[in-house]
């Protein structure tokens, strides 16, 4: 019988942080189970390589299809989740952001002041960070997670976007991670000397050879083993294996499988909404109506424009240019291959209220990207992506059946709340204002989408509904909260209610989404959660 002190389910960002600390600091025997393959692939190391994972089938991504969305006039959406050791940190765009104190104040309020505020999490951000440039009260320089400025000069499109935003009166921000992220900034990324620094590289690599760690990739957990109200272990299957295997935890099982899979595992184990479980023939062990509810995600809309000249990265992955860029990267770790393709971003607000936090994150991508309405011609251009960072809409995750092999039903429910649609329409008007600035007018040839003839809010709303999609930041499907919250799945210590020895340390614990990319917050959450589990408090 395979026994361990702790079993960690999911080798993504949260799982890597959790496993590393348990092994290194507490000397624990840990089994880490990752359903995807190992992370040893050259495209993972190359910052520009992530684009390939999004554009073609990849063993490193799980692909889901949503049910038709009434709020999007019946569209079905393609959603993806990392399926590789390191999770999202191995396949994402590496953008390093944290959010703002107001985001975490909501977490703290939802847990009755349990220490989930900005001040409590800041030490974990600093502890993780090895920042190339910033050494302040908000930043660390000695941590394993390397954070760097671009490793090569900005391309023309990025530089022009930086100037255009300042033309609109948006201040240049030297640091969007110190608590105030409003402004336009050159993106810092989780890279080091031109290579991706994933959570697997930063946190797991130092313990991979430790005999106390047992790492199994291509091992999919299908159920939590419950014994007298306690999580005793897990059942899993391995690719190419001979059937169901079991492993047991002497102390606790920690779920870090992500916002889509963590609620799936809970429900397959009989932990979830009793009525839903009964509908699909699963015996309810613990009735938790909030499992799979409260899901949130950042979704976006796009302005696409052709350019007068070579200004970005179109054509850099073909022919002689590809060979030259590959050689430059191999020799010097620089050039287009070292770019994350969105070198400059801006946090802006669409409301005039002086006290309002930004509600949009605008990226400039130095290529024209396809949308459901438009396949741009093969030419130079840009895409302005307006990302809704404070969504009010809430989606869900449900089981399709009692068969663990079946994908869950993921319903993002984007733009169901009218406030979200108004903000995204404002985002498209903001993007139009950007391309009308003097710096942009010198660069842009034609705006291809949304069609310049579209003028009214109703027409822009229809456009947003037709093109919006995920920015790959799902959270909240097992939120933490107080006993008085009937939909709180987790206690403020991230214990699953009604089950001893079972916790959730991934993004599904968030009561509300942060107004930034979620990778850094997830790692800080996991680190504090280890303290709560092992020390009785942070």
Short mmCIF file of C-alpha atoms in Angstrom, two decimals:
data_model
loop_
_atom_site.label_atom_id
_atom_site.label_comp_id
_atom_site.label_asym_id
_atom_site.label_seq_id
_atom_site.Cartn_x
_atom_site.Cartn_y
_atom_site.Cartn_z
CA UNK A 1 0.00 0.00 0.00
CA UNK A 2 1.42 3.38 -1.08
CA UNK A 3 1.35 5.78 1.85
CA UNK A 4 2.57 9.36 2.07
CA UNK A 5 2.32 12.20 4.54
CA UNK A 6 0.57 14.42 1.98
CA UNK A 7 -0.92 13.95 -1.46
CA UNK A 8 -1.02 16.99 -3.75
CA UNK A 9 -3.39 16.67 -6.69
CA UNK A 10 -2.31 18.86 -9.62
CA UNK A 11 1.20 19.94 -10.57
CA UNK A 12 0.37 23.51 -11.59
CA UNK A 13 1.54 26.73 -9.97
CA UNK A 14 -0.19 26.08 -6.63
CA UNK A 15 0.86 22.43 -6.59
CA UNK A 16 4.51 23.22 -7.23
CA UNK A 17 4.65 25.80 -4.42
CA UNK A 18 2.82 23.51 -2.01
CA UNK A 19 4.95 20.46 -2.77
CA UNK A 20 8.22 22.37 -2.58
CA UNK A 21 7.50 23.76 0.86
CA UNK A 22 6.22 20.51 2.30
CA UNK A 23 9.32 18.63 1.17
CA UNK A 24 12.02 21.23 1.80
CA UNK A 25 10.83 22.91 4.97
CA UNK A 26 8.79 20.23 6.70
CA UNK A 27 10.57 17.06 5.56
CA UNK A 28 7.26 15.54 4.47
CA UNK A 29 6.84 12.54 2.20
CA UNK A 30 4.75 13.96 -0.65
CA UNK A 31 3.06 12.38 -3.65
CA UNK A 32 2.48 14.94 -6.41
CA UNK A 33 0.08 13.75 -9.11
CA UNK A 34 -0.09 15.64 -12.43
CA UNK A 35 -2.52 14.53 -15.12
CA UNK A 36 -0.41 16.02 -17.92
CA UNK A 37 3.07 15.22 -19.22
CA UNK A 38 6.40 16.50 -17.88
CA UNK A 39 7.39 20.06 -18.76
CA UNK A 40 10.61 19.27 -20.64
CA UNK A 41 10.00 20.76 -24.07
CA UNK A 42 11.86 23.51 -25.92
CA UNK A 43 8.69 25.49 -26.71
CA UNK A 44 7.91 25.76 -22.99
CA UNK A 45 11.28 27.38 -22.32
CA UNK A 46 10.94 29.83 -25.23
CA UNK A 47 8.76 32.81 -24.23
CA UNK A 48 7.24 33.10 -27.71
CA UNK A 49 6.46 29.39 -27.74
CA UNK A 50 3.20 29.74 -25.81
CA UNK A 51 1.48 31.09 -28.94
CA UNK A 52 1.91 27.69 -30.58
CA UNK A 53 0.03 26.01 -27.73
CA UNK A 54 -2.98 28.28 -28.29
CA UNK A 55 -3.14 27.94 -32.07
CA UNK A 56 -2.80 24.20 -32.61
CA UNK A 57 -3.59 20.96 -30.74
CA UNK A 58 -1.08 20.35 -27.99
CA UNK A 59 -0.55 17.65 -25.36
CA UNK A 60 0.06 20.53 -22.95
CA UNK A 61 -3.50 21.88 -23.12
CA UNK A 62 -6.93 20.46 -22.27
CA UNK A 63 -9.63 21.84 -24.56
CA UNK A 64 -13.26 22.24 -23.49
CA UNK A 65 -16.33 23.37 -25.38
CA UNK A 66 -18.91 25.36 -23.45
CA UNK A 67 -22.66 24.90 -23.85
CA UNK A 68 -24.35 27.54 -26.03
CA UNK A 69 -24.27 30.87 -24.22
CA UNK A 70 -27.61 32.72 -24.11
CA UNK A 71 -25.81 35.93 -23.19
CA UNK A 72 -23.69 35.60 -26.37
CA UNK A 73 -26.63 34.93 -28.69
CA UNK A 74 -26.11 31.18 -28.56
CA UNK A 75 -22.36 31.02 -29.22
CA UNK A 76 -20.38 28.10 -27.85
CA UNK A 77 -16.89 28.95 -26.63
CA UNK A 78 -13.61 27.08 -26.72
CA UNK A 79 -11.92 27.09 -23.32
CA UNK A 80 -8.49 25.73 -22.47
CA UNK A 81 -6.61 24.75 -19.35
CA UNK A 82 -2.96 23.83 -18.94
CA UNK A 83 -2.29 20.09 -18.98
CA UNK A 84 1.40 19.86 -18.11
CA UNK A 85 3.69 19.98 -15.11
CA UNK A 86 3.89 23.62 -14.03
CA UNK A 87 0.30 24.18 -15.13
CA UNK A 88 -0.51 27.62 -16.45
CA UNK A 89 2.95 28.89 -15.56
CA UNK A 90 4.39 26.53 -18.21
CA UNK A 91 2.12 27.69 -21.05
CA UNK A 92 0.93 31.21 -20.21
CA UNK A 93 2.12 34.56 -21.55
CA UNK A 94 4.27 35.03 -18.42
CA UNK A 95 2.81 38.45 -17.55
CA UNK A 96 3.59 39.23 -13.92
CA UNK A 97 0.84 41.16 -12.14
CA UNK A 98 -0.73 40.94 -8.69
CA UNK A 99 -3.87 43.07 -8.53
CA UNK A 100 -4.59 45.79 -6.02
CA UNK A 101 -5.39 45.98 -2.28
CA UNK A 102 -9.12 46.42 -3.01
CA UNK A 103 -9.22 42.94 -4.57
CA UNK A 104 -7.89 41.30 -1.44
CA UNK A 105 -9.96 43.47 0.89
CA UNK A 106 -12.98 41.65 -0.56
CA UNK A 107 -11.37 38.30 0.26
CA UNK A 108 -10.72 39.45 3.80
CA UNK A 109 -14.29 40.67 4.19
CA UNK A 110 -15.65 37.36 2.86
CA UNK A 111 -13.67 35.48 5.52
CA UNK A 112 -14.35 37.77 8.46
CA UNK A 113 -10.89 39.32 8.58
CA UNK A 114 -8.97 36.03 8.40
CA UNK A 115 -5.84 37.58 6.95
CA UNK A 116 -6.50 37.36 3.21
CA UNK A 117 -5.74 41.04 2.65
CA UNK A 118 -2.98 42.71 0.62
CA UNK A 119 -0.72 43.28 3.62
CA UNK A 120 -0.89 39.62 4.60
CA UNK A 121 -0.10 38.35 1.09
CA UNK A 122 2.59 40.88 0.21
CA UNK A 123 5.33 39.00 2.14
CA UNK A 124 4.64 35.93 0.02
CA UNK A 125 4.85 37.89 -3.23
CA UNK A 126 8.18 39.33 -2.08
CA UNK A 127 9.48 35.99 -0.86
CA UNK A 128 8.85 34.37 -4.26
CA UNK A 129 10.23 37.15 -6.41
CA UNK A 130 13.68 37.53 -7.89
CA UNK A 131 13.08 40.84 -9.65
CA UNK A 132 15.65 42.00 -12.17
CA UNK A 133 15.00 45.73 -11.63
CA UNK A 134 12.83 46.45 -8.60
CA UNK A 135 14.17 46.21 -5.03
CA UNK A 136 11.60 47.97 -2.85
CA UNK A 137 9.25 47.31 0.03
CA UNK A 138 6.91 45.69 -2.49
CA UNK A 139 9.47 43.54 -4.31
CA UNK A 140 12.03 40.86 -3.67
CA UNK A 141 15.26 40.19 -5.52
CA UNK A 142 16.39 36.87 -4.04
CA UNK A 143 13.37 34.64 -4.65
CA UNK A 144 13.30 31.65 -7.02
CA UNK A 145 10.61 33.09 -9.33
CA UNK A 146 12.55 35.31 -11.71
CA UNK A 147 10.80 38.45 -12.93
CA UNK A 148 12.39 40.44 -15.74
CA UNK A 149 11.94 43.37 -18.08
CA UNK A 150 11.88 42.56 -21.82
CA UNK A 151 15.14 40.90 -22.84
CA UNK A 152 15.29 42.84 -26.10
CA UNK A 153 14.20 46.30 -27.35
CA UNK A 154 10.48 46.94 -27.75
CA UNK A 155 9.16 46.37 -31.24
CA UNK A 156 7.75 49.42 -33.04
CA UNK A 157 4.11 48.53 -32.34
CA UNK A 158 4.73 48.24 -28.60
CA UNK A 159 6.67 51.51 -28.50
CA UNK A 160 3.94 53.35 -30.43
CA UNK A 161 1.24 51.96 -28.13
CA UNK A 162 3.24 53.20 -25.13
CA UNK A 163 3.36 56.69 -26.66
CA UNK A 164 -0.30 56.60 -27.71
CA UNK A 165 -1.54 55.85 -24.20
CA UNK A 166 0.45 58.77 -22.84
CA UNK A 167 -1.07 60.89 -25.61
CA UNK A 168 -4.45 60.04 -24.06
CA UNK A 169 -3.25 61.25 -20.66
CA UNK A 170 -2.51 57.82 -19.19
CA UNK A 171 0.54 58.06 -16.97
CA UNK A 172 3.59 55.90 -17.52
CA UNK A 173 3.80 53.40 -14.65
CA UNK A 174 7.18 52.12 -13.56
CA UNK A 175 5.66 49.52 -11.22
CA UNK A 176 2.10 48.13 -11.49
CA UNK A 177 2.67 45.62 -8.68
CA UNK A 178 3.10 47.84 -5.65
CA UNK A 179 -0.61 48.35 -4.99
CA UNK A 180 -1.54 50.93 -7.65
CA UNK A 181 -1.63 49.50 -11.15
CA UNK A 182 -3.25 52.36 -13.07
CA UNK A 183 -1.20 53.51 -16.03
CA UNK A 184 0.65 52.17 -19.05
CA UNK A 185 3.62 49.94 -18.37
CA UNK A 186 6.28 47.84 -20.00
CA UNK A 187 5.39 44.31 -19.00
CA UNK A 188 7.52 42.41 -16.55
CA UNK A 189 7.44 38.67 -17.15
CA UNK A 190 8.35 35.51 -15.30
CA UNK A 191 11.46 34.99 -17.39
CA UNK A 192 15.19 34.86 -16.76
CA UNK A 193 17.81 35.62 -19.41
CA UNK A 194 15.28 35.03 -22.16
CA UNK A 195 13.85 31.77 -20.77
CA UNK A 196 10.51 31.10 -19.09
CA UNK A 197 10.68 30.74 -15.32
CA UNK A 198 7.68 28.54 -14.53
CA UNK A 199 6.55 27.42 -11.08
CA UNK A 200 7.99 24.02 -11.91
CA UNK A 201 11.40 25.56 -12.62
CA UNK A 202 11.32 27.93 -9.66
CA UNK A 203 9.86 25.74 -6.94
CA UNK A 204 9.81 22.10 -8.00
CA UNK A 205 13.22 21.75 -9.63
CA UNK A 206 15.09 22.20 -6.31
CA UNK A 207 13.28 19.16 -4.83
CA UNK A 208 12.85 16.90 -7.85
CA UNK A 209 15.72 14.66 -6.76
CA UNK A 210 14.65 14.60 -3.09
CA UNK A 211 13.72 11.02 -2.12
CA UNK A 212 10.82 12.34 -0.05
CA UNK A 213 9.10 13.51 -3.24
CA UNK A 214 7.27 11.07 -5.48
CA UNK A 215 6.24 12.77 -8.71
CA UNK A 216 3.89 11.00 -11.10
CA UNK A 217 3.03 12.72 -14.40
CA UNK A 218 0.33 11.44 -16.78
CA UNK A 219 -1.54 10.36 -13.63
CA UNK A 220 -5.17 11.49 -13.53
CA UNK A 221 -6.94 11.50 -10.19
CA UNK A 222 -10.51 10.29 -10.56
CA UNK A 223 -11.78 10.28 -6.99
CA UNK A 224 -10.97 11.19 -3.39
CA UNK A 225 -11.08 8.23 -1.04
CA UNK A 226 -13.25 9.09 1.96
CA UNK A 227 -13.17 7.12 5.20
CA UNK A 228 -15.48 8.07 8.07
CA UNK A 229 -15.69 11.69 6.96
CA UNK A 230 -11.98 12.04 6.28
CA UNK A 231 -10.00 12.25 3.03
CA UNK A 232 -7.86 9.13 3.33
CA UNK A 233 -6.30 9.20 -0.12
CA UNK A 234 -7.04 9.26 -3.84
CA UNK A 235 -7.75 6.95 -6.75
CA UNK A 236 -5.93 7.63 -10.00
CA UNK A 237 -5.19 6.13 -13.39
CA UNK A 238 -1.96 6.41 -15.31
CA UNK A 239 -1.61 6.67 -19.05
CA UNK A 240 -0.66 3.23 -20.23
CA UNK A 241 -1.40 1.81 -16.77
CA UNK A 242 -3.33 -1.30 -15.89
CA UNK A 243 -6.25 0.18 -14.06
CA UNK A 244 -7.17 2.19 -11.00
CA UNK A 245 -4.45 2.76 -8.41
CA UNK A 246 -4.80 4.03 -4.88
CA UNK A 247 -2.54 6.11 -2.67
CA UNK A 248 -3.12 7.11 0.94
CA UNK A 249 -2.25 10.24 2.93
CA UNK A 250 -1.45 9.99 6.62
CA UNK A 251 -2.10 13.71 7.09
CA UNK A 252 -3.95 15.60 4.33
CA UNK A 253 -4.94 15.64 0.67
CA UNK A 254 -4.48 19.01 -1.05
CA UNK A 255 -6.33 19.78 -4.28
CA UNK A 256 -4.49 22.08 -6.69
CA UNK A 257 -6.09 20.86 -9.92
CA UNK A 258 -7.54 24.21 -10.94
CA UNK A 259 -10.90 25.90 -11.23
CA UNK A 260 -12.29 23.41 -13.73
CA UNK A 261 -10.99 20.11 -12.32
CA UNK A 262 -11.02 20.66 -8.55
CA UNK A 263 -14.85 20.95 -8.38
CA UNK A 264 -15.11 18.01 -10.77
CA UNK A 265 -13.06 15.84 -8.39
CA UNK A 266 -15.08 16.94 -5.38
CA UNK A 267 -18.36 16.11 -7.10
CA UNK A 268 -17.11 12.75 -8.42
CA UNK A 269 -16.29 11.98 -4.78
CA UNK A 270 -19.81 12.83 -3.60
CA UNK A 271 -18.94 16.30 -2.30
CA UNK A 272 -21.15 18.94 -3.90
CA UNK A 273 -24.74 20.01 -4.61
CA UNK A 274 -26.94 17.10 -3.56
CA UNK A 275 -29.58 17.66 -6.24
CA UNK A 276 -27.00 17.75 -9.06
CA UNK A 277 -25.21 14.66 -7.75
CA UNK A 278 -28.51 12.77 -7.52
CA UNK A 279 -29.34 13.70 -11.11
CA UNK A 280 -26.22 11.95 -12.38
CA UNK A 281 -26.31 9.01 -10.00
CA UNK A 282 -23.61 9.89 -7.45
CA UNK A 283 -24.28 9.29 -3.76
CA UNK A 284 -23.96 12.51 -1.79
CA UNK A 285 -21.37 12.24 0.97
CA UNK A 286 -21.32 15.95 1.83
CA UNK A 287 -23.95 18.38 0.53
CA UNK A 288 -22.05 21.54 -0.50
CA UNK A 289 -24.21 23.59 -2.89
CA UNK A 290 -21.35 25.98 -3.71
CA UNK A 291 -19.13 23.40 -5.41
CA UNK A 292 -18.85 24.44 -9.05
CA UNK A 293 -20.66 27.75 -8.54
CA UNK A 294 -19.32 31.35 -8.46
CA UNK A 295 -16.92 30.76 -11.37
CA UNK A 296 -15.43 33.96 -12.78
CA UNK A 297 -13.03 34.67 -15.61
CA UNK A 298 -11.52 37.61 -17.44
CA UNK A 299 -12.95 37.89 -20.94
CA UNK A 300 -11.95 40.29 -23.67
CA UNK A 301 -12.75 41.90 -27.01
CA UNK A 302 -10.44 42.96 -29.83
CA UNK A 303 -9.64 45.83 -32.15
CA UNK A 304 -7.61 44.65 -35.14
CA UNK A 305 -5.77 46.97 -37.52
CA UNK A 306 -3.34 46.57 -40.39
CA UNK A 307 -0.10 48.55 -40.40
CA UNK A 308 1.74 50.65 -42.96
CA UNK A 309 5.01 48.80 -42.44
CA UNK A 310 6.71 46.02 -40.49
CA UNK A 311 6.06 46.96 -36.88
CA UNK A 312 5.78 43.75 -34.92
CA UNK A 313 6.20 40.00 -35.19
CA UNK A 314 4.31 39.01 -38.32
CA UNK A 315 6.44 36.67 -40.43
CA UNK A 316 9.14 36.29 -37.79
CA UNK A 317 8.36 32.56 -37.44
CA UNK A 318 8.78 31.72 -41.12
CA UNK A 319 11.54 31.10 -43.62
CA UNK A 320 14.88 32.83 -43.26
CA UNK A 321 13.55 35.12 -40.53
CA UNK A 322 12.69 32.09 -38.42
CA UNK A 323 16.19 30.67 -38.89
CA UNK A 324 17.85 33.98 -38.05
CA UNK A 325 15.66 34.48 -34.97
CA UNK A 326 16.27 30.94 -33.80
CA UNK A 327 20.02 31.40 -34.13
CA UNK A 328 19.90 34.69 -32.23
CA UNK A 329 17.92 33.09 -29.44
CA UNK A 330 20.20 30.06 -29.18
CA UNK A 331 23.32 32.21 -29.09
CA UNK A 332 22.18 35.18 -27.03
CA UNK A 333 18.71 34.37 -25.56
CA UNK A 334 17.33 37.50 -27.22
CA UNK A 335 15.28 38.60 -30.21
CA UNK A 336 11.63 37.90 -31.10
CA UNK A 337 11.75 34.38 -29.61
CA UNK A 338 12.41 35.95 -26.21
CA UNK A 339 9.26 38.11 -26.43
CA UNK A 340 5.96 37.20 -24.82
CA UNK A 341 4.23 39.05 -27.70
CA UNK A 342 2.51 41.59 -25.43
CA UNK A 343 5.30 43.82 -24.25
CA UNK A 344 3.24 46.82 -23.14
CA UNK A 345 -0.10 46.92 -21.33
CA UNK A 346 -2.29 49.53 -19.70
CA UNK A 347 -4.69 49.45 -16.76
CA UNK A 348 -7.41 52.04 -17.31
CA UNK A 349 -10.85 52.86 -15.99
CA UNK A 350 -13.95 53.46 -18.06
CA UNK A 351 -15.74 55.45 -15.35
CA UNK A 352 -15.07 59.07 -14.54
CA UNK A 353 -15.15 58.49 -10.77
CA UNK A 354 -11.83 59.64 -9.36
CA UNK A 355 -11.80 56.90 -6.73
CA UNK A 356 -12.55 54.05 -9.13
CA UNK A 357 -10.02 51.29 -9.72
CA UNK A 358 -9.16 50.32 -13.31
CA UNK A 359 -11.71 47.98 -14.86
CA UNK A 360 -9.90 47.27 -18.14
CA UNK A 361 -6.49 45.86 -18.94
CA UNK A 362 -5.49 46.73 -22.51
CA UNK A 363 -2.77 44.76 -24.24
CA UNK A 364 -1.08 45.66 -27.49
CA UNK A 365 -0.20 42.53 -29.45
CA UNK A 366 2.12 43.30 -32.38
CA UNK A 367 0.28 40.97 -34.78
CA UNK A 368 -3.24 40.71 -36.14
CA UNK A 369 -5.03 37.85 -34.41
CA UNK A 370 -8.07 35.97 -35.78
CA UNK A 371 -11.48 36.30 -34.14
CA UNK A 372 -14.78 34.49 -34.78
CA UNK A 373 -15.72 37.38 -37.09
CA UNK A 374 -12.42 38.02 -38.85
CA UNK A 375 -9.49 36.14 -40.32
CA UNK A 376 -7.00 38.94 -40.95
CA UNK A 377 -4.95 38.89 -44.14
CA UNK A 378 -1.32 37.75 -43.82
CA UNK A 379 0.18 41.16 -43.24
CA UNK A 380 1.70 43.42 -40.62
CA UNK A 381 -0.62 44.87 -38.00
CA UNK A 382 -1.67 45.01 -34.37
CA UNK A 383 -4.39 43.75 -32.04
CA UNK A 384 -5.60 45.81 -29.10
CA UNK A 385 -7.15 43.46 -26.57
CA UNK A 386 -9.49 45.03 -24.03
CA UNK A 387 -9.63 42.63 -21.09
CA UNK A 388 -12.51 42.90 -18.61
CA UNK A 389 -10.78 42.58 -15.22
CA UNK A 390 -13.70 43.22 -12.85
CA UNK A 391 -16.44 40.93 -14.24
CA UNK A 392 -19.79 40.77 -12.47
CA UNK A 393 -21.05 37.72 -14.36
CA UNK A 394 -20.79 34.31 -12.70
CA UNK A 395 -20.51 30.92 -14.37
CA UNK A 396 -20.43 27.32 -13.23
CA UNK A 397 -18.80 23.91 -13.48
CA UNK A 398 -21.01 20.80 -13.42
CA UNK A 399 -20.51 17.14 -14.10
CA UNK A 400 -21.56 15.72 -17.44
CA UNK A 401 -21.91 12.25 -15.96
CA UNK A 402 -20.56 10.03 -13.20
CA UNK A 403 -17.81 8.83 -15.55
CA UNK A 404 -14.47 10.44 -14.59
CA UNK A 405 -13.38 10.25 -18.24
CA UNK A 406 -16.11 12.69 -19.27
CA UNK A 407 -15.21 16.36 -19.35
CA UNK A 408 -17.13 18.65 -17.01
CA UNK A 409 -19.69 21.10 -18.36
CA UNK A 410 -18.05 24.51 -18.11
CA UNK A 411 -20.44 27.43 -18.46
CA UNK A 412 -18.54 30.76 -18.28
CA UNK A 413 -21.72 32.84 -18.68
CA UNK A 414 -19.76 35.82 -20.01
CA UNK A 415 -21.61 39.15 -20.28
CA UNK A 416 -24.72 37.80 -18.52
CA UNK A 417 -24.49 40.83 -16.25
CA UNK A 418 -25.31 43.98 -18.22
CA UNK A 419 -22.55 45.89 -16.44
CA UNK A 420 -19.93 43.68 -18.06
CA UNK A 421 -21.26 44.33 -21.53
CA UNK A 422 -21.31 48.08 -20.93
CA UNK A 423 -17.68 47.99 -19.78
CA UNK A 424 -16.55 45.94 -22.77
CA UNK A 425 -18.35 48.31 -25.16
CA UNK A 426 -16.54 51.17 -23.42
CA UNK A 427 -13.36 49.19 -23.95
CA UNK A 428 -13.93 49.08 -27.70
CA UNK A 429 -14.53 52.84 -27.74
CA UNK A 430 -11.32 53.26 -25.75
CA UNK A 431 -9.43 51.12 -28.27
CA UNK A 432 -10.77 53.30 -31.07
CA UNK A 433 -9.53 56.38 -29.25
CA UNK A 434 -6.08 54.79 -29.03
CA UNK A 435 -5.80 54.24 -32.78
CA UNK A 436 -6.90 57.86 -33.37
CA UNK A 437 -3.92 59.29 -31.47
CA UNK A 438 -1.16 60.93 -33.46
CA UNK A 439 1.42 58.18 -32.79
CA UNK A 440 -1.00 55.45 -33.88
CA UNK A 441 -2.25 57.28 -36.96
CA UNK A 442 1.29 57.17 -38.33
CA UNK A 443 1.36 53.40 -37.87
CA UNK A 444 -2.14 52.20 -38.75
CA UNK A 445 -3.34 51.65 -42.29
CA UNK A 446 -6.89 50.34 -41.75
CA UNK A 447 -9.01 49.24 -38.81
CA UNK A 448 -10.44 45.87 -39.78
CA UNK A 449 -12.55 45.15 -36.73
CA UNK A 450 -14.82 46.32 -35.35
CA UNK A 451 -15.95 47.80 -38.63
CA UNK A 452 -15.46 51.61 -38.42
CA UNK A 453 -19.03 52.01 -39.69
CA UNK A 454 -20.31 50.54 -36.43
CA UNK A 455 -21.22 53.54 -34.29
CA UNK A 456 -24.00 52.79 -31.80
CA UNK A 457 -23.65 51.08 -28.42
CA UNK A 458 -26.07 48.38 -29.61
CA UNK A 459 -23.89 47.60 -32.63
CA UNK A 460 -20.73 47.51 -30.54
CA UNK A 461 -22.48 45.29 -27.98
CA UNK A 462 -23.36 42.84 -30.75
CA UNK A 463 -19.72 42.90 -31.89
CA UNK A 464 -18.46 42.21 -28.34
CA UNK A 465 -20.85 39.30 -27.95
CA UNK A 466 -19.63 37.86 -31.25
CA UNK A 467 -15.89 38.04 -30.48
CA UNK A 468 -15.45 37.83 -26.71
CA UNK A 469 -13.48 34.93 -25.30
CA UNK A 470 -11.41 33.85 -22.33
CA UNK A 471 -8.19 35.40 -21.15
CA UNK A 472 -7.46 32.11 -19.36
CA UNK A 473 -7.98 33.23 -15.74
CA UNK A 474 -10.87 31.12 -14.36
CA UNK A 475 -11.30 31.28 -10.58
CA UNK A 476 -13.84 30.94 -7.80
CA UNK A 477 -15.59 27.59 -8.32
CA UNK A 478 -14.90 26.46 -4.71
CA UNK A 479 -14.86 29.76 -2.90
CA UNK A 480 -13.79 30.27 0.70
CA UNK A 481 -16.04 32.02 3.19
CA UNK A 482 -17.72 32.01 6.57
CA UNK A 483 -20.11 29.40 7.94
CA UNK A 484 -22.92 31.88 7.37
CA UNK A 485 -22.30 31.74 3.60
CA UNK A 486 -24.26 28.74 2.28
CA UNK A 487 -22.19 28.71 -0.93
CA UNK A 488 -18.79 28.80 0.74
CA UNK A 489 -17.09 25.50 -0.06
CA UNK A 490 -13.96 26.24 1.98
CA UNK A 491 -13.26 27.61 5.42
CA UNK A 492 -10.94 30.64 5.69
CA UNK A 493 -8.15 28.07 6.25
CA UNK A 494 -9.05 26.49 2.88
CA UNK A 495 -10.41 23.30 4.43
CA UNK A 496 -13.29 21.64 2.55
CA UNK A 497 -16.35 21.96 4.77
CA UNK A 498 -17.58 18.69 6.19
CA UNK A 499 -14.47 16.70 5.24
CA UNK A 500 -11.43 16.32 7.47
CA UNK A 501 -7.97 16.24 5.93
CA UNK A 502 -8.96 17.85 2.61
CA UNK A 503 -7.98 21.34 1.42
CA UNK A 504 -7.99 23.39 -1.78
CA UNK A 505 -5.06 25.69 -2.54
CA UNK A 506 -5.75 26.70 -6.18
CA UNK A 507 -7.58 29.58 -7.88
CA UNK A 508 -10.97 28.00 -7.26
CA UNK A 509 -10.73 29.31 -3.66
CA UNK A 510 -11.10 32.97 -4.67
CA UNK A 511 -14.36 34.64 -3.58
CA UNK A 512 -13.79 37.21 -6.34
CA UNK A 513 -11.33 37.43 -9.18
CA UNK A 514 -8.35 39.76 -8.85
CA UNK A 515 -8.08 42.61 -11.35
CA UNK A 516 -4.89 41.23 -12.89
CA UNK A 517 -3.32 38.06 -14.24
CA UNK A 518 -3.85 35.27 -11.74
CA UNK A 519 -0.61 33.26 -11.75
CA UNK A 520 1.30 35.28 -9.12
CA UNK A 521 -1.71 35.50 -6.75
CA UNK A 522 -2.25 31.73 -6.97
CA UNK A 523 1.34 31.07 -5.89
CA UNK A 524 1.04 33.51 -2.98
CA UNK A 525 -2.21 31.83 -1.93
CA UNK A 526 -0.64 28.38 -1.96
CA UNK A 527 2.32 29.57 0.11
CA UNK A 528 0.13 31.16 2.78
CA UNK A 529 -2.12 28.10 2.73
CA UNK A 530 0.84 25.87 3.60
CA UNK A 531 1.48 28.08 6.62
CA UNK A 532 -2.16 27.79 7.66
CA UNK A 533 -2.03 24.02 7.33
CA UNK A 534 1.34 23.41 8.95
CA UNK A 535 1.66 26.20 11.50
CA UNK A 536 -1.92 26.98 12.41
CA UNK A 537 -1.68 30.50 10.94
CA UNK A 538 0.51 32.77 8.86
#
